[in-house]
Coordinates of C-alpha atoms and ligand atoms in Angstrom, one line a residue:
M1 CA 95.6 164.5 87.8
S2 CA 99.0 165.7 89.0
Q3 CA 99.5 163.4 92.0
Q4 CA 102.8 161.6 92.5
I5 CA 102.9 157.9 91.3
S6 CA 104.5 155.7 93.8
I7 CA 106.2 152.4 92.3
L8 CA 107.4 149.6 94.1
G9 CA 110.6 148.0 92.3
F10 CA 112.3 144.7 92.7
A11 CA 114.6 142.5 90.8
G12 CA 114.7 138.6 90.7
S13 CA 118.1 138.3 91.4
L14 CA 119.9 138.0 95.0
R15 CA 123.6 138.1 92.9
R16 CA 125.5 141.1 94.3
E17 CA 126.8 142.0 91.0
S18 CA 123.4 141.2 89.2
F19 CA 122.7 143.1 85.9
N20 CA 119.0 143.4 86.7
R21 CA 119.7 145.3 90.1
A22 CA 121.7 147.3 88.2
L23 CA 118.6 148.1 85.9
L24 CA 116.8 148.8 88.9
R25 CA 119.3 151.2 90.1
A26 CA 119.2 152.9 86.9
A27 CA 115.5 153.4 87.0
H28 CA 116.1 155.8 90.1
E29 CA 118.3 158.0 87.6
L30 CA 115.6 157.8 85.0
L31 CA 112.4 158.3 86.9
P32 CA 110.0 160.9 85.7
S33 CA 110.0 163.6 88.3
E34 CA 106.2 162.6 88.8
A35 CA 107.0 159.4 89.9
D36 CA 109.0 158.1 93.3
L37 CA 110.6 154.7 93.2
T38 CA 111.1 152.6 96.4
T39 CA 113.0 149.4 96.0
F40 CA 112.5 146.0 97.8
D41 CA 115.0 143.3 98.3
L42 CA 113.7 139.8 97.7
E43 CA 116.5 138.2 100.0
G44 CA 115.0 136.3 103.2
I45 CA 111.6 135.5 101.6
P46 CA 111.5 131.9 102.5
P47 CA 110.3 129.0 100.3
F48 CA 106.5 129.2 100.1
N49 CA 104.9 126.5 102.1
A50 CA 101.2 126.6 101.9
D51 CA 100.7 125.1 105.5
K52 CA 102.3 128.4 106.8
E53 CA 100.5 130.6 104.8
N54 CA 98.3 132.3 107.4
D55 CA 101.3 132.8 109.8
P56 CA 103.8 134.4 107.3
V57 CA 107.4 135.8 108.5
P58 CA 107.8 139.5 108.7
K59 CA 109.5 140.0 105.6
V60 CA 106.6 138.4 103.8
T61 CA 104.1 140.6 105.6
E62 CA 106.5 143.6 105.0
F63 CA 106.7 142.9 101.2
K64 CA 102.9 142.7 100.8
A65 CA 102.6 146.0 102.6
A66 CA 105.2 147.5 100.3
V67 CA 103.2 146.0 97.4
R68 CA 99.9 147.3 98.7
A69 CA 101.1 150.7 99.5
A70 CA 102.6 151.4 95.9
D71 CA 100.4 152.6 93.0
A72 CA 102.5 150.4 90.5
L73 CA 105.2 148.0 90.4
L74 CA 108.3 147.5 88.5
I75 CA 109.4 144.1 88.3
V76 CA 113.0 143.3 86.8
T77 CA 113.4 139.8 85.8
P78 CA 116.5 137.8 84.8
E79 CA 115.9 134.7 82.8
Y80 CA 116.8 131.4 84.2
N81 CA 116.3 128.3 81.9
Y82 CA 114.0 130.1 79.9
S83 CA 111.7 131.3 82.6
M84 CA 111.7 133.6 85.6
P85 CA 113.8 132.7 88.6
G86 CA 112.5 130.7 91.4
V87 CA 113.4 133.8 93.7
L88 CA 110.9 135.9 91.7
K89 CA 108.2 133.5 91.3
N90 CA 108.1 132.4 95.0
A91 CA 107.9 136.1 95.9
L92 CA 104.9 136.2 93.9
D93 CA 103.4 133.1 95.2
A94 CA 104.1 134.5 98.7
A95 CA 102.4 137.9 98.1
S96 CA 99.1 136.3 96.6
R97 CA 98.4 134.0 99.4
P98 CA 96.3 133.1 101.3
Y99 CA 93.6 132.9 98.9
G100 CA 91.5 136.0 99.1
D101 CA 94.4 138.0 100.4
N102 CA 96.5 138.6 97.0
A103 CA 98.4 141.8 97.4
L104 CA 99.2 141.8 93.9
D105 CA 95.5 142.1 92.7
D106 CA 94.8 144.8 90.4
K107 CA 98.3 146.5 90.2
P108 CA 99.5 148.1 87.1
L109 CA 103.1 146.9 86.6
A110 CA 106.2 147.3 84.4
I111 CA 108.6 144.4 83.1
M112 CA 112.1 144.8 82.1
G113 CA 115.1 142.3 82.0
A114 CA 118.7 141.7 81.3
S115 CA 120.4 138.8 80.4
S116 CA 123.9 137.5 79.2
G117 CA 122.2 135.6 76.1
M118 CA 120.8 137.1 73.0
L119 CA 117.0 137.4 73.8
G120 CA 117.2 139.6 76.8
T121 CA 115.0 137.8 79.0
A122 CA 112.1 137.5 76.5
R123 CA 111.2 133.8 77.4
A124 CA 111.1 134.8 81.4
Q125 CA 108.9 137.9 80.7
Y126 CA 106.4 136.0 78.8
H127 CA 106.3 133.3 81.7
L128 CA 105.7 136.3 84.0
R129 CA 103.1 137.8 82.1
Q130 CA 101.3 134.3 82.1
S131 CA 101.3 134.6 86.0
C132 CA 100.1 138.0 85.9
V133 CA 96.8 136.8 84.4
F134 CA 96.0 134.6 87.6
L135 CA 97.3 137.1 89.9
N136 CA 95.0 140.0 88.2
M137 CA 97.6 141.9 87.7
H138 CA 97.9 144.8 84.7
P139 CA 101.3 144.6 82.8
L140 CA 102.0 147.2 80.5
N141 CA 102.5 145.9 76.9
R142 CA 104.8 148.3 75.6
P143 CA 107.6 149.4 75.4
E144 CA 109.2 146.0 76.1
V145 CA 112.6 146.3 77.5
M146 CA 114.7 143.3 77.0
V147 CA 118.4 143.9 77.4
P148 CA 120.7 141.1 75.5
F149 CA 124.3 141.1 76.1
A150 CA 123.8 142.6 79.3
Q151 CA 127.7 142.5 80.0
E152 CA 128.3 145.0 77.2
K153 CA 125.9 147.2 78.3
I154 CA 126.7 147.2 82.2
D155 CA 129.9 148.2 83.4
A156 CA 131.9 146.6 86.4
N157 CA 130.7 149.3 88.7
G158 CA 127.1 148.2 87.9
V159 CA 126.2 151.2 85.8
V160 CA 124.1 150.9 82.8
I161 CA 126.1 152.7 80.1
D162 CA 124.4 151.9 77.0
E163 CA 122.5 155.0 76.2
K164 CA 119.8 153.2 74.1
T165 CA 119.1 150.7 77.1
R166 CA 118.7 154.1 79.4
Q167 CA 116.4 155.5 76.9
K168 CA 114.3 152.5 76.8
I169 CA 114.0 152.4 80.7
A170 CA 113.0 155.9 80.7
E171 CA 110.3 155.3 78.2
L172 CA 109.1 152.5 80.1
L173 CA 108.6 154.5 83.4
Q174 CA 107.1 157.4 81.5
A175 CA 104.4 154.7 80.2
L176 CA 104.0 153.1 83.5
V177 CA 103.2 156.5 85.1
A178 CA 100.6 157.0 82.2
W179 CA 99.2 153.6 82.5
T180 CA 98.9 153.7 86.2
R181 CA 96.9 157.3 85.8
R182 CA 94.9 155.8 83.2
L183 CA 94.0 152.7 85.3
K184 CA 93.1 154.8 88.5
S185 CA 91.0 157.3 86.5
Ligands
FNR201 C1 121.2 131.7 83.3 N1 121.3 132.5 82.5 C2 120.5 132.3 81.2 N2 120.3 133.3 80.3 C3 119.2 133.6 79.3 O1 119.6 134.4 78.5 N3 118.5 132.6 79.2 C4 118.5 131.5 80.2 O2 117.6 130.6 80.1 C5 119.4 131.6 81.2 N4 119.3 130.5 82.3 C6 120.1 130.6 83.3 C7 120.0 129.8 84.3 C8 120.6 129.9 85.5 C9 120.1 129.0 86.6 C10 121.6 130.7 85.6 C11 122.4 131.1 87.1 C12 121.8 131.8 84.6 C13 122.5 133.6 82.4 C14 121.8 134.8 83.1 O3 121.2 135.7 82.0 C15 123.0 135.4 83.9 O4 123.5 134.8 84.7 C16 122.4 136.9 84.2 O5 123.4 137.4 84.7 C17 121.5 136.6 85.3 O6 121.0 137.8 85.8 P1 121.5 138.6 86.9 O7 121.9 137.8 88.3 O8 122.8 139.1 86.5 O9 120.7 140.0 87.4

């Protein structure tokens, strides 16, 4: 199968100088030639309210359409209080509703994340994987890209300068393309 794989990437941080947004930018540079990466900014997705789930704001409709149009997802998660940030969880909640209209259903995905701490978002990533069960998403198991002490690996311009981290991101993207092809065939 030689068809291009389209990937939608989004980061669970709204911070301008976010380490996780920096990882996502690096993914653009490290993408295999057989894949395209589009990014989506989660800023503007309102707190999910089930009373309004049948009349979503345009940003949510746009997010769901972008998810549906992609062959695979790349989710870049920070770790907040040993879990994924509310911004990311909220976006997944919004994309999964109303019941029966889960845009995330059956999507292959890869996960990565950077934190200033020593476990590099491990706990957040495992919480995200737990949500993937109910969402019926198909996360890639390996490689796990958990970037600890991100302040030492990403410079003041938001460039990932650590060569091992860049290599891991490249491996993750290659594995995501292969995983997506396998699930599609
Ligand atoms: C954090 N941070 C953090 N780091 C970590 O390794 N484990 C954690 O549980 C937490 N918890 C946490 C909670 C909250 C509310 C904040 C704001 C931060 C630190 C976090 O890794 C750091 O702020 C990163 O820079 C966040 O990612 P971005 O915004 O740089 O992408």
